[in-house]
PDB file of C-alpha atoms in Angstrom:
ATOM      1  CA  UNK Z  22      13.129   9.301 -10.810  1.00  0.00           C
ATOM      2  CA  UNK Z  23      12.642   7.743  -7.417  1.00  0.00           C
ATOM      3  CA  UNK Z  24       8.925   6.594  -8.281  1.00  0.00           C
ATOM      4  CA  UNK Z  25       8.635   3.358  -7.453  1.00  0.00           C
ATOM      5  CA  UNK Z  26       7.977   2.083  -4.025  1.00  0.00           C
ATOM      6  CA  UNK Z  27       6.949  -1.115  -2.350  1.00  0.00           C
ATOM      7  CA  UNK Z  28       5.018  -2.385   0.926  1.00  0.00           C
ATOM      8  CA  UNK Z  29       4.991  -5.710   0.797  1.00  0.00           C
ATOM      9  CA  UNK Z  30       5.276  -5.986   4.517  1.00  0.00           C
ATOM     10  CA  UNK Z  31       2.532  -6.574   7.104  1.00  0.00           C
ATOM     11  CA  UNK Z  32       1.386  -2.951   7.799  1.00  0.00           C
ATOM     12  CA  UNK Z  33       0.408  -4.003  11.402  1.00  0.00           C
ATOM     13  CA  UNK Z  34       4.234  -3.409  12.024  1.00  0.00           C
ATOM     14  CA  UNK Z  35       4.009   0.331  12.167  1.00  0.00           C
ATOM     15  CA  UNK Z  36       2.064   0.047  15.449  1.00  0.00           C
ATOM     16  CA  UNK Z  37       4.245  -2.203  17.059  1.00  0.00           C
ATOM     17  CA  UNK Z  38       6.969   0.623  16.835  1.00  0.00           C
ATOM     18  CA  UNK Z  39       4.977   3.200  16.805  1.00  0.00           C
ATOM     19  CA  UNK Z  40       2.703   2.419  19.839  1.00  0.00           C
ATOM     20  CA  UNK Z  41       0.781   5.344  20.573  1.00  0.00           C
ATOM     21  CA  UNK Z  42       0.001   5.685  16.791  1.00  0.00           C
ATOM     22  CA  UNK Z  43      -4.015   6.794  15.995  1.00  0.00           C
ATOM     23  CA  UNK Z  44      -5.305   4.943  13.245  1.00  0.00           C
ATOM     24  CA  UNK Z  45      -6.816   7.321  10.818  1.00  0.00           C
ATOM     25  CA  UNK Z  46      -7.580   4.989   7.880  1.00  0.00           C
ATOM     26  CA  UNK Z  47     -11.310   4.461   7.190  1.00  0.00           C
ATOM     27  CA  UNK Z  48     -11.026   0.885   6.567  1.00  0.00           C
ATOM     28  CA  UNK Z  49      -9.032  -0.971   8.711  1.00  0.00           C
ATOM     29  CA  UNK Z  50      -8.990  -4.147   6.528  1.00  0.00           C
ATOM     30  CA  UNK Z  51      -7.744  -3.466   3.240  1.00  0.00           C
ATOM     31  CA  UNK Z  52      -6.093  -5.773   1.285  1.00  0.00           C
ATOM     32  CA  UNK Z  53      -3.107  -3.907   0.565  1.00  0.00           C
ATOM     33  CA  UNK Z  54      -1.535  -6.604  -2.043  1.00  0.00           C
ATOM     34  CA  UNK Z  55      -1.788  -3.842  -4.696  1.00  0.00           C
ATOM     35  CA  UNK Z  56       1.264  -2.014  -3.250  1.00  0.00           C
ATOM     36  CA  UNK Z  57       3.835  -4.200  -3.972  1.00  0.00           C
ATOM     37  CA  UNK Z  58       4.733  -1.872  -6.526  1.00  0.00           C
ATOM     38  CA  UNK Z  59       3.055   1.602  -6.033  1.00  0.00           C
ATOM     39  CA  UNK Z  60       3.998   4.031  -9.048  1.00  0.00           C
ATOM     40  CA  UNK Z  61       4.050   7.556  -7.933  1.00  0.00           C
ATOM     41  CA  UNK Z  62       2.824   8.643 -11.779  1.00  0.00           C
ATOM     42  CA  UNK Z  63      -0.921   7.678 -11.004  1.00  0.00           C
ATOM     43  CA  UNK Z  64      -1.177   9.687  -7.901  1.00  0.00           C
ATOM     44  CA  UNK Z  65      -1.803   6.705  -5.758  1.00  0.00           C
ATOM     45  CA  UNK Z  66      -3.903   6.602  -2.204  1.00  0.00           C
ATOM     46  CA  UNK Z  67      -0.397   5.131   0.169  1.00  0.00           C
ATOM     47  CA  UNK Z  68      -0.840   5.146   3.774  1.00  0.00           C
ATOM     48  CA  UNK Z  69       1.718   7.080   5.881  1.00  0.00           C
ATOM     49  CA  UNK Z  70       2.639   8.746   9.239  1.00  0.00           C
ATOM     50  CA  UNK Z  71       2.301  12.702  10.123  1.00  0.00           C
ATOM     51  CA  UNK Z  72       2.162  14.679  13.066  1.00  0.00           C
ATOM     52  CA  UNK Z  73      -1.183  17.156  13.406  1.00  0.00           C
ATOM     53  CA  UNK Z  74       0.054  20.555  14.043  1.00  0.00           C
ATOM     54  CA  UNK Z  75      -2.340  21.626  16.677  1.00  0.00           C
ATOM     55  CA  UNK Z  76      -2.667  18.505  18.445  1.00  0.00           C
ATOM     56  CA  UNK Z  77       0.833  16.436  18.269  1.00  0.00           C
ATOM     57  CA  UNK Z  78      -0.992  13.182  17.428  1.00  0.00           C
ATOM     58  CA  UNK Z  79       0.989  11.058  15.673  1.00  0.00           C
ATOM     59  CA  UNK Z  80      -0.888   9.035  13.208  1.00  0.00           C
ATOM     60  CA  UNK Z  81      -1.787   6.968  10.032  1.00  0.00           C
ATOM     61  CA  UNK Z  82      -3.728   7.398   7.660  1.00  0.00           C
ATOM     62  CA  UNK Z  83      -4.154   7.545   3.505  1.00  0.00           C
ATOM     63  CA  UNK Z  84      -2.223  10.336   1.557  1.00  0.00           C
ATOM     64  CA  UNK Z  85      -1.713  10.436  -2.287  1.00  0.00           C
ATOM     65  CA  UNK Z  86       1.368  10.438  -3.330  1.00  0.00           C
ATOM     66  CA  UNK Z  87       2.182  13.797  -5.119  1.00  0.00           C
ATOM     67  CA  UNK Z  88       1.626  17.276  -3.540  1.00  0.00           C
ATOM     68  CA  UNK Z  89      -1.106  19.095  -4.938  1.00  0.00           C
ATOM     69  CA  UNK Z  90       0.166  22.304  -6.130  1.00  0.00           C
ATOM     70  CA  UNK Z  91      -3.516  24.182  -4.930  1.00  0.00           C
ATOM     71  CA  UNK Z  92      -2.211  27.230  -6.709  1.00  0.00           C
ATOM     72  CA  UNK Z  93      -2.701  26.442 -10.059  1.00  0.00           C
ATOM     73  CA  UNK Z  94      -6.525  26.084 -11.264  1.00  0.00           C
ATOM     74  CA  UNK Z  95      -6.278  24.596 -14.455  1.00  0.00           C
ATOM     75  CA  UNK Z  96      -7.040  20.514 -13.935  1.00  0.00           C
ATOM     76  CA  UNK Z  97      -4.333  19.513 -17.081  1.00  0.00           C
ATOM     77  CA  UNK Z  98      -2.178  22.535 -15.530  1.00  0.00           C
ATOM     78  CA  UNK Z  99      -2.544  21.328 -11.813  1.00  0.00           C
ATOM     79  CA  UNK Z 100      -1.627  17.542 -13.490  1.00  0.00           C
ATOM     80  CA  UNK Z 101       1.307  18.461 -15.532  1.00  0.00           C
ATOM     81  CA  UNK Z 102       2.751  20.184 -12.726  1.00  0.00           C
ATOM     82  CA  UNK Z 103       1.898  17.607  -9.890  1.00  0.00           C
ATOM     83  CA  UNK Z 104       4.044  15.399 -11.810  1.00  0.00           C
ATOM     84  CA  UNK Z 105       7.281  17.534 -10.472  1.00  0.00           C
ATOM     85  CA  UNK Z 106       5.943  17.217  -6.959  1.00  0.00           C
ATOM     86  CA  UNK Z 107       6.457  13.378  -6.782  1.00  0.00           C
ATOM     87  CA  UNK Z 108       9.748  13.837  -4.992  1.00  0.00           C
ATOM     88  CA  UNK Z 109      11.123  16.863  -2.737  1.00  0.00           C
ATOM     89  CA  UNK Z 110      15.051  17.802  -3.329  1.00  0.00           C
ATOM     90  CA  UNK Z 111      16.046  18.149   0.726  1.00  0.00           C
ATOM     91  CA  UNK Z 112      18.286  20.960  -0.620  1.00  0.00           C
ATOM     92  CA  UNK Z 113      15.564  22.781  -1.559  1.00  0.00           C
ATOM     93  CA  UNK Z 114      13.595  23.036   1.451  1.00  0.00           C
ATOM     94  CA  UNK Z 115      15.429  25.537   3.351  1.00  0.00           C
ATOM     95  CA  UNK Z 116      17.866  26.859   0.749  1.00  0.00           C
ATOM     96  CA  UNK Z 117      14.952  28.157  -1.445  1.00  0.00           C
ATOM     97  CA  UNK Z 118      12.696  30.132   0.885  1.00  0.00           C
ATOM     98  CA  UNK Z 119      10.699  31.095  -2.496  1.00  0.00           C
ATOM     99  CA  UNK Z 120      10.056  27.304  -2.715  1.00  0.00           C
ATOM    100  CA  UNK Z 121       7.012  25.505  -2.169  1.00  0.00           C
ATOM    101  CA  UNK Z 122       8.395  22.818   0.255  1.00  0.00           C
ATOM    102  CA  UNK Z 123      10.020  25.884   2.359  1.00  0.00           C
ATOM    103  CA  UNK Z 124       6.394  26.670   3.117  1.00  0.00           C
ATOM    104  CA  UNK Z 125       5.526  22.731   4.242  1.00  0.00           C
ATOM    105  CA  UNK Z 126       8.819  22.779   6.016  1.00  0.00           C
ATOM    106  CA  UNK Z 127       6.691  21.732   9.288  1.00  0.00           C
ATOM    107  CA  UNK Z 128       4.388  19.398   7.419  1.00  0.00           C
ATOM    108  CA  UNK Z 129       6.516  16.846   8.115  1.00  0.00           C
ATOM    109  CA  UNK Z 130       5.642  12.588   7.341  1.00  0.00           C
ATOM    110  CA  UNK Z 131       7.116   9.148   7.115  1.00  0.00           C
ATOM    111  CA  UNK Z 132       6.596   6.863   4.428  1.00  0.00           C
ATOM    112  CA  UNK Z 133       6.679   3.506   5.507  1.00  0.00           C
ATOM    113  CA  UNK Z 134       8.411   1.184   2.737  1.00  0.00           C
ATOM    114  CA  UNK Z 135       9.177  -2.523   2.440  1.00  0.00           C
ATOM    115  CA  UNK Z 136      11.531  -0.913  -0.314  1.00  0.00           C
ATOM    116  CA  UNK Z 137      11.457   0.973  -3.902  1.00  0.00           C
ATOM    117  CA  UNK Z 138      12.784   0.526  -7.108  1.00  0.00           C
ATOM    118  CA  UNK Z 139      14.900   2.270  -9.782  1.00  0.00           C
ATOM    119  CA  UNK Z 140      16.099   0.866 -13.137  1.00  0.00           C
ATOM    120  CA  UNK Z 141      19.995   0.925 -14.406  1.00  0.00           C
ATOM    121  CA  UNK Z 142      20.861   1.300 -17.826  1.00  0.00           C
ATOM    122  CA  UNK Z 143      24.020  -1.119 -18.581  1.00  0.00           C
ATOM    123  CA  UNK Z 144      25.632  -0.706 -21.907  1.00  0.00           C
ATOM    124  CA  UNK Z 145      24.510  -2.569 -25.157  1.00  0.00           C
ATOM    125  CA  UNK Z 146      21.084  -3.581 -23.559  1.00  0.00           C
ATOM    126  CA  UNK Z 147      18.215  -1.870 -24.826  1.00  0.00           C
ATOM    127  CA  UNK Z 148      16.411  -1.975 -22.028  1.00  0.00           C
ATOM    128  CA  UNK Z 149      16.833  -0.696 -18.730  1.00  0.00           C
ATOM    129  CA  UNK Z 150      16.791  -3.242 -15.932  1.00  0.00           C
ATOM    130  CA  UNK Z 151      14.751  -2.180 -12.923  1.00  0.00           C
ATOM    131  CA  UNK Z 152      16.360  -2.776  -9.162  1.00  0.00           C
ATOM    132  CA  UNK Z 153      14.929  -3.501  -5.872  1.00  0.00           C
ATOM    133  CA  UNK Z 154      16.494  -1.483  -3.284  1.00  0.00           C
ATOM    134  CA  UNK Z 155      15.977  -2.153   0.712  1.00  0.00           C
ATOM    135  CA  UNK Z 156      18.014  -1.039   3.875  1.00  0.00           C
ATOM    136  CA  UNK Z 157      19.744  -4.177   5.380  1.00  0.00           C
ATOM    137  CA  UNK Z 158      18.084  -6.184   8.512  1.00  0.00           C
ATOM    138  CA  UNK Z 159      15.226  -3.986   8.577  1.00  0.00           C
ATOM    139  CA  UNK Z 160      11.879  -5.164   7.161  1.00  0.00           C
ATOM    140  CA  UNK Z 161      10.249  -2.416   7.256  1.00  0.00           C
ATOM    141  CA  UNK Z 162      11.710   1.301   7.726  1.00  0.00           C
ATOM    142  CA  UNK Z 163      10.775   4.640   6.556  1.00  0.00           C
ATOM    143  CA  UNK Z 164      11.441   7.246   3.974  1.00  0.00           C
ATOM    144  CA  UNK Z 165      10.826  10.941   4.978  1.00  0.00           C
ATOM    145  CA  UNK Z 166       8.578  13.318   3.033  1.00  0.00           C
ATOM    146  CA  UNK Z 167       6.642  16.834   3.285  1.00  0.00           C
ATOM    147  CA  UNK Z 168       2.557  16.804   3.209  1.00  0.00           C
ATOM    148  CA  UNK Z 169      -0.264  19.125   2.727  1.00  0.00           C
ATOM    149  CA  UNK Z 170      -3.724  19.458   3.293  1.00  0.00           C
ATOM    150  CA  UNK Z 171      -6.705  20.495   0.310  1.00  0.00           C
ATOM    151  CA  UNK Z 172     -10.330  20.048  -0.041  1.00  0.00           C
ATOM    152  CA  UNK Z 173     -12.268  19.231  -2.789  1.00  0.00           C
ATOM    153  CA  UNK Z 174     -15.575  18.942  -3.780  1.00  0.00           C
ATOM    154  CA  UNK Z 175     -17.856  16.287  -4.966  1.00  0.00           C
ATOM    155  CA  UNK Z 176     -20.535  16.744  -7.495  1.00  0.00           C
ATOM    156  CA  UNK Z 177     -23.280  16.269  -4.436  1.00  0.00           C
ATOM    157  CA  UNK Z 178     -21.119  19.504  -2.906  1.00  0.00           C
ATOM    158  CA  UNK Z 179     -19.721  17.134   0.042  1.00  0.00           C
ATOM    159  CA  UNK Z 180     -16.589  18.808   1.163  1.00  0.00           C
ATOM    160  CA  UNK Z 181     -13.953  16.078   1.902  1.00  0.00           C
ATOM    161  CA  UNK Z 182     -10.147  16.755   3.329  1.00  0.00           C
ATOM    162  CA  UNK Z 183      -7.718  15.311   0.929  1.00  0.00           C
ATOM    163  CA  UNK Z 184      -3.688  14.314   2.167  1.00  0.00           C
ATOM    164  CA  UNK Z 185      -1.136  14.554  -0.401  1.00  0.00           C
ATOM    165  CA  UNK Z 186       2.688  14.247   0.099  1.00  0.00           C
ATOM    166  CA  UNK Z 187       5.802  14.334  -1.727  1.00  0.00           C
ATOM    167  CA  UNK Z 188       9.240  11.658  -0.804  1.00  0.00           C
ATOM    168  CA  UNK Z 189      12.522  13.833   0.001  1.00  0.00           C
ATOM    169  CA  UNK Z 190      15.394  12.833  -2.155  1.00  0.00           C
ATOM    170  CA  UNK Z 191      19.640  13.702  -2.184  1.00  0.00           C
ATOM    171  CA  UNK Z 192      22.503  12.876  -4.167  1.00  0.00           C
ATOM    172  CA  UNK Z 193      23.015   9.556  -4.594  1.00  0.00           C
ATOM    173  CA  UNK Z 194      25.761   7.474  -2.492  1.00  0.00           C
ATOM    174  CA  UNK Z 195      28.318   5.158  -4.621  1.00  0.00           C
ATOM    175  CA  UNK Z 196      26.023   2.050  -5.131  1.00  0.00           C
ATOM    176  CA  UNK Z 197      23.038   3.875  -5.991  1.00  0.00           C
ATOM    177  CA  UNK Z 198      24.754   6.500  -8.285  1.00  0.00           C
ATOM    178  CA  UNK Z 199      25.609   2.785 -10.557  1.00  0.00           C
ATOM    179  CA  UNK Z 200      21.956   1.868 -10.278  1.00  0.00           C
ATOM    180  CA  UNK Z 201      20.411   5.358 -11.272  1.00  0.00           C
ATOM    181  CA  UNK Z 202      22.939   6.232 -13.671  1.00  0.00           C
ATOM    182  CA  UNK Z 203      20.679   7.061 -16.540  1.00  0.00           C
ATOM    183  CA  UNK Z 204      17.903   9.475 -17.440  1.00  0.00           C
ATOM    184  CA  UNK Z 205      17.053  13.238 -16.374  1.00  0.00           C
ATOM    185  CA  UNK Z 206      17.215  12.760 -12.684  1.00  0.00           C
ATOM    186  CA  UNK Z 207      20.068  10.349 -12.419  1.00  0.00           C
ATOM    187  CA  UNK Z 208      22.570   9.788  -9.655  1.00  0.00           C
ATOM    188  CA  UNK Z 209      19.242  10.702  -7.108  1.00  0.00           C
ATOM    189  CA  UNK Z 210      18.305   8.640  -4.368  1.00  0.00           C
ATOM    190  CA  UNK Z 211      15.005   8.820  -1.474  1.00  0.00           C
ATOM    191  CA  UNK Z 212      16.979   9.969   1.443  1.00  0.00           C
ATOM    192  CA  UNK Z 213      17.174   6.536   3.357  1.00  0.00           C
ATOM    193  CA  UNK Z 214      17.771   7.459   6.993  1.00  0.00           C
ATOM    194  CA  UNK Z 215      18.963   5.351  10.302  1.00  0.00           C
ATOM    195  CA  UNK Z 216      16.197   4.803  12.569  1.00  0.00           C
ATOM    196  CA  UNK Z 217      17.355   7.527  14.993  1.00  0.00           C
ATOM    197  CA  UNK Z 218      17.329  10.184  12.174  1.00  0.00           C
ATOM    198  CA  UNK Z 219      13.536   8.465  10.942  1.00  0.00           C
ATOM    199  CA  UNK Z 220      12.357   9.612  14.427  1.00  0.00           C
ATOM    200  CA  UNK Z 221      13.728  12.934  14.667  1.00  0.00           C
ATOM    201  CA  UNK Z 222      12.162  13.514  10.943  1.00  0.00           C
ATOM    202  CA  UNK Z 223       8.711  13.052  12.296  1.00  0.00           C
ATOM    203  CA  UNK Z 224       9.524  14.752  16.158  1.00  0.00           C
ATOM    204  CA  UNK Z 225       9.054  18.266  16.811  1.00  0.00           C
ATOM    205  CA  UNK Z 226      12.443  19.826  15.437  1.00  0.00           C
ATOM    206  CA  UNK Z 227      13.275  23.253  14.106  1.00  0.00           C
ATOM    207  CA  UNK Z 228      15.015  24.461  11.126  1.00  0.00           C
ATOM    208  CA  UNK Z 229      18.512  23.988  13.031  1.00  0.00           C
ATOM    209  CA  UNK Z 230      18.070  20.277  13.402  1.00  0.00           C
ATOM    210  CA  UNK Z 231      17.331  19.954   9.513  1.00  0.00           C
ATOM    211  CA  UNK Z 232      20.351  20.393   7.868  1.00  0.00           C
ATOM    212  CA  UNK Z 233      21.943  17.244   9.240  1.00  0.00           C
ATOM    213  CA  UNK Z 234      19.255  14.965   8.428  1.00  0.00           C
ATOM    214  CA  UNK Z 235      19.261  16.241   4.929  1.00  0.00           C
ATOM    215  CA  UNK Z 236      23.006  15.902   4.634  1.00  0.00           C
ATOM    216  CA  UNK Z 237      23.090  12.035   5.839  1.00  0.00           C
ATOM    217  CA  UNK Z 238      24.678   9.236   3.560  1.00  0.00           C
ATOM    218  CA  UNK Z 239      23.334   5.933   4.108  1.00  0.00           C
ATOM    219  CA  UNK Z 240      26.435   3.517   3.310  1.00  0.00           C
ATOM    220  CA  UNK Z 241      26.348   1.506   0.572  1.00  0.00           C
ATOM    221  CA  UNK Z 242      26.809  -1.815   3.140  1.00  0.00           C
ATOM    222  CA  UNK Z 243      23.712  -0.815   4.577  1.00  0.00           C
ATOM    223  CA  UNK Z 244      21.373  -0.553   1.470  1.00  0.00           C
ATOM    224  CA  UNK Z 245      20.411  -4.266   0.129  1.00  0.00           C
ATOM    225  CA  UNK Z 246      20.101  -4.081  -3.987  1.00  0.00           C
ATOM    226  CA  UNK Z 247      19.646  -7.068  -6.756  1.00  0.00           C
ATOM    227  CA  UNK Z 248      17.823  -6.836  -9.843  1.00  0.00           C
ATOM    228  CA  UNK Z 249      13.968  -7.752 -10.529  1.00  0.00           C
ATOM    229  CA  UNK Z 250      12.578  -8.885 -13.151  1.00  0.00           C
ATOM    230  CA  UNK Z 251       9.630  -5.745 -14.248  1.00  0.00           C
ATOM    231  CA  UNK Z 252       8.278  -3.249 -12.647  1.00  0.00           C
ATOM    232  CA  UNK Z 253       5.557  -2.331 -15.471  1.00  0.00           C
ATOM    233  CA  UNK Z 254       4.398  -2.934 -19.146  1.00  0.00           C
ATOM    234  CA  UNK Z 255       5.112  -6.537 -19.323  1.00  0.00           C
ATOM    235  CA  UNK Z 256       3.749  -9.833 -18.338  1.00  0.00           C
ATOM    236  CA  UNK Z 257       4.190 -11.776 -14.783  1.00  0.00           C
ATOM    237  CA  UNK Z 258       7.485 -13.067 -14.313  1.00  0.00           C
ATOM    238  CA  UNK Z 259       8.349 -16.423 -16.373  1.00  0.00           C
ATOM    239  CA  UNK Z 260       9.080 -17.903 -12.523  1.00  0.00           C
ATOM    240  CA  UNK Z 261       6.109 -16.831 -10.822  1.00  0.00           C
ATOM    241  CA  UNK Z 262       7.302 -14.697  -8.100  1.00  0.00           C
ATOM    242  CA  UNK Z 263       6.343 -11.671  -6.988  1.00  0.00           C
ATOM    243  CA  UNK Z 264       8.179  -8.533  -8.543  1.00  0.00           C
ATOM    244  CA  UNK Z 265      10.230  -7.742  -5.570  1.00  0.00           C
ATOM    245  CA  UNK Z 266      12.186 -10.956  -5.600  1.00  0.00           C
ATOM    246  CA  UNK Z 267      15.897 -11.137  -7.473  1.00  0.00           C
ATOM    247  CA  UNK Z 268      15.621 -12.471 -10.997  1.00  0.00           C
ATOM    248  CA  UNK Z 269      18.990 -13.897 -12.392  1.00  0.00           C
ATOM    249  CA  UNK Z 270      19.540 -11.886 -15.689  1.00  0.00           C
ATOM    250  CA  UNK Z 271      21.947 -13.752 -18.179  1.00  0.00           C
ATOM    251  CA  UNK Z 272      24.994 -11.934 -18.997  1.00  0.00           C
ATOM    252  CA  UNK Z 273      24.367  -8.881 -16.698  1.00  0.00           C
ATOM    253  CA  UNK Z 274      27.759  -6.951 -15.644  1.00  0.00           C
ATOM    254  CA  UNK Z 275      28.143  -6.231 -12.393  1.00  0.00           C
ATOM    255  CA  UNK Z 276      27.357  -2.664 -10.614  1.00  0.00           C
ATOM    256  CA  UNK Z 277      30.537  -0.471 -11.586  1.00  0.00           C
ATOM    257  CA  UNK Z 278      31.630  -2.491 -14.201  1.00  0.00           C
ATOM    258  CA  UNK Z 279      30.200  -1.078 -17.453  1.00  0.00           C
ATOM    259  CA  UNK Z 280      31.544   2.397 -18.390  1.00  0.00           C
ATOM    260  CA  UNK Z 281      28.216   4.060 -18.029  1.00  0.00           C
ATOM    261  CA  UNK Z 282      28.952   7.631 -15.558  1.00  0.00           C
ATOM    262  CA  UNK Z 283      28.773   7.227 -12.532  1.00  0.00           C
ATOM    263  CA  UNK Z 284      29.654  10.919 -10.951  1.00  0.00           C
ATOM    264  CA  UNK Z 285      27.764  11.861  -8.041  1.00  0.00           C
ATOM    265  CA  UNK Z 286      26.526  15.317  -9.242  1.00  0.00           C
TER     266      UNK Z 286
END
C-alpha cells in the first residue's frame, strides 16, 4: 500500500541542498527519532517541502500525511475516506479531470525520505516479510506528492491552518513488482525520481512537463532493497537494531524465485 516511510536521516540535510529553504516548523528542535517508521494509517504530522502559490517561497514545514477530503462533513465519513487519500495514482492527476488531485495539480510537495517500506508475501510463510527500500548512494532524496490547505477549529474557536498531503505512486518496476506482489494494491510503487526530475516536481512547471515525470522508471540497480525484521505489532528486534537495518531471515528465497505473480499491471 505504499504506507510506510522512514527519516532516519539528519533533517538538517534538506537545507544544505535546498539553501534558500524558509523554515516553517514551529519548533526547530524536535527529536524526530519517532519517524524511523512513520505509518501513513494514523495520519501522522511529517515535515516536507512546498512551494506557496502567491509568493514562490520554497519551504518546510509540518503536513499530515493524508489529504483531507474537506468535502465530506461526517468525522467517521471524512476518516474512512481519508484512508484512500494516503497515496495519489500519477495517472490520475491529469487523466481524470473529475478527480480530486486534478484540482491540487499545482499544489505540488516533496517528501523527504531516508526510505519506506513494503512487505512481500513468499510462498508457504504465513507471514508477510516487510522490506526496506532506498535509492542507491543517496542518503537522503525525495518522493513527490500533492498538498492542500484546511482550517479547523479548536474548542476555544482559535482558527489554525492545517497542511495535509498525499505521496504519488506508479506501476511498479521489476524488483519492486517481487516485493509488493501481494494484497489489493500490489505491483505499486512511490514514484522514486532522479534528482533532476525531484527538482522539476517542486519548480514552477505546467501540465506539459507532467506527463514525463509521471511516466519515469527508476531502475531496479538504482533502488537498494533487503529485508527488516518488523515494521509493527511485534516486539524490538531479537538483535537490537533499529528497524531499518537488514535482518537475515532463515530459509528466505530470493526476490523472483518463488512462483508468487509478479505481472506489472
Amino acid at each position: 500500500m505504499c504506507w510506510d516511510i522512514s527519516l532516519h536521516t539528519d533533517i538538517e540535510i534538506i537545507k544544505k541542498t535546498f539553501p534558500q529553504l524558509l523554515d516553517e516548523r514551529r519548533q526547530l528542535d524536535y527529536n524526530y527519532d519517532y519517524l524511523e517508521n512513520v505509518q501513513a494509517i494514523t495520519f501522522p504530522k511529517y515535515p516536507i517541502l512546498y512551494k506557496d502559490k502567491d509568493s514562490s517561497q520554497l519551504a518546510l514545514t509540518e503536513m499530515e500525511w493524508g489529504v483531507l477530503p474537506t468535502y465530506i462533513d461526517d468525522p467517521k465519513l471524512q476518516a474512512d475516506r481519508r484512508r484512500n487519500m494516503i497515496n495519489v495514482r500519477s495517472e490520475r492527476i491529469l487523466e481524470d479531470k473529475k478527480s480530486y488531485w486534478y484540482r491540487l495539480r499545482k499544489q505540488r510537495c516533496l517528501i523527504p525520505v531516508s526510505g519506506t517500506f513494503e512487505h512481500r508475501a513468499v510462498k508457504g510463510w504465513k507471514k508477510k516479510v516487510p522490506y526496506f527500500i532506498g535509492a542507491e548512494r543517496r542518503e537522503l532524496f525525495y518522493l513527490p506528492g500533492l498538498y492542500q490547505w484546511h482550517e479547523t477549529v479548536d474548542e476555544d474557536g482559535v482558527v489554525e491552518r492545517v497542511g495535509s498531503f498525499g505521496m504519488l505512486t506508479r506501476a511498479a518496476n521489476e524488483v519492486m513488482a517481487n516485493i509488493h506482489n501481494d494484497g489489493p494494491n500490489k505491483h505499486r510503487m512511490p514514484l522514486f525520481l532522479p534528482e533532476d526530475l525531484e527538482r522539476q516536481w517542486i519548480d514552477n512547471i505546467q501540465e506539459d512537463d507532467m506527463p514525463p515525470i509521471f511516466l519515469f522508471e527508476m531502475p531496479d540497480d538504482k533502488l537498494k532493497h533487503y529485508p527488516v525484521y518488523t515494521l509493527r505489532g511485534y516486539p524490538n528486534r531479537p538483535d537490537g537494531k533499529h528497524r531499518y537495518e537488514a535482518f537475515d531471515w532463515e530459509g528466505l528465497p530470493p526476490l523472483g524465485s518463488d512462483t508468487v505473480q509478479t505481472s506489472l499491471f
